mmCIF file of C-alpha atoms in Angstrom:
data_model
loop_
_atom_site.group_PDB
_atom_site.id
_atom_site.type_symbol
_atom_site.label_atom_id
_atom_site.label_comp_id
_atom_site.label_asym_id
_atom_site.label_seq_id
_atom_site.Cartn_x
_atom_site.Cartn_y
_atom_site.Cartn_z
ATOM 1 C CA UNK X 6 15.535 -14.536 -5.024
ATOM 2 C CA UNK X 7 15.419 -12.130 -7.952
ATOM 3 C CA UNK X 8 12.111 -13.555 -9.035
ATOM 4 C CA UNK X 9 10.659 -12.901 -5.508
ATOM 5 C CA UNK X 10 11.792 -9.308 -5.664
ATOM 6 C CA UNK X 11 10.355 -8.725 -9.129
ATOM 7 C CA UNK X 12 7.174 -10.346 -8.190
ATOM 8 C CA UNK X 13 6.881 -8.097 -5.083
ATOM 9 C CA UNK X 14 7.327 -4.919 -7.160
ATOM 10 C CA UNK X 15 5.065 -6.220 -9.943
ATOM 11 C CA UNK X 16 2.103 -6.487 -7.492
ATOM 12 C CA UNK X 17 -0.999 -4.491 -8.700
ATOM 13 C CA UNK X 18 -1.649 -1.222 -6.698
ATOM 14 C CA UNK X 19 -4.862 -2.416 -5.168
ATOM 15 C CA UNK X 20 -3.301 -5.649 -3.958
ATOM 16 C CA UNK X 21 -0.248 -3.881 -2.629
ATOM 17 C CA UNK X 22 -2.527 -1.346 -0.658
ATOM 18 C CA UNK X 23 -4.635 -4.161 0.836
ATOM 19 C CA UNK X 24 -1.620 -6.246 1.788
ATOM 20 C CA UNK X 25 0.326 -3.385 3.402
ATOM 21 C CA UNK X 26 -2.765 -2.110 5.233
ATOM 22 C CA UNK X 27 -3.265 -5.587 6.759
ATOM 23 C CA UNK X 28 0.434 -5.912 7.636
ATOM 24 C CA UNK X 29 0.601 -2.516 9.325
ATOM 25 C CA UNK X 30 -2.840 -3.019 11.106
ATOM 26 C CA UNK X 31 -1.442 -6.311 12.458
ATOM 27 C CA UNK X 32 1.456 -4.410 13.981
ATOM 28 C CA UNK X 33 -0.984 -2.175 15.877
ATOM 29 C CA UNK X 34 -0.887 0.964 13.726
ATOM 30 C CA UNK X 35 -3.985 3.104 13.252
ATOM 31 C CA UNK X 36 -5.472 4.140 9.908
ATOM 32 C CA UNK X 37 -4.340 7.648 10.455
ATOM 33 C CA UNK X 38 -0.742 6.274 10.551
ATOM 34 C CA UNK X 39 -1.153 3.602 7.908
ATOM 35 C CA UNK X 40 -2.580 5.492 4.965
ATOM 36 C CA UNK X 41 0.059 8.212 4.744
ATOM 37 C CA UNK X 42 2.771 5.595 5.007
ATOM 38 C CA UNK X 43 1.174 3.469 2.288
ATOM 39 C CA UNK X 44 0.857 6.533 0.051
ATOM 40 C CA UNK X 45 4.583 7.318 0.544
ATOM 41 C CA UNK X 46 5.517 3.661 -0.236
ATOM 42 C CA UNK X 47 3.581 3.764 -3.516
ATOM 43 C CA UNK X 48 5.895 6.526 -4.685
ATOM 44 C CA UNK X 49 8.861 4.325 -4.217
ATOM 45 C CA UNK X 50 7.694 1.333 -6.303
ATOM 46 C CA UNK X 51 9.704 0.348 -9.400
ATOM 47 C CA UNK X 52 6.874 1.819 -11.503
ATOM 48 C CA UNK X 53 5.298 4.568 -9.437
ATOM 49 C CA UNK X 54 1.505 4.295 -9.087
ATOM 50 C CA UNK X 55 -0.696 7.228 -9.844
ATOM 51 C CA UNK X 56 -0.911 9.639 -7.009
ATOM 52 C CA UNK X 57 -3.806 8.427 -4.783
ATOM 53 C CA UNK X 58 -5.476 10.440 -2.145
ATOM 54 C CA UNK X 59 -6.008 9.134 1.395
ATOM 55 C CA UNK X 60 -9.613 8.790 0.574
ATOM 56 C CA UNK X 61 -8.853 6.679 -2.476
ATOM 57 C CA UNK X 62 -6.683 4.427 -0.379
ATOM 58 C CA UNK X 63 -9.378 3.974 2.145
ATOM 59 C CA UNK X 64 -11.824 3.032 -0.605
ATOM 60 C CA UNK X 65 -9.395 0.410 -1.932
ATOM 61 C CA UNK X 66 -9.268 -1.186 1.478
ATOM 62 C CA UNK X 67 -12.908 -0.748 2.637
ATOM 63 C CA UNK X 68 -14.706 -0.606 -0.713
#
């Protein structure tokens, strides 16, 4: 169980953003709701990611 938690928090930023976007999108949230939520979640990670703008988050997801 500890290994699973550590693996979850060791996930690269880009992978985390894409995964969370897909999870939240599947729950019916819109991008306007998703990207601010993902930005806030990035600040709570074990090692905080660099501050990313909403535009940067969109580029990670959509290229």
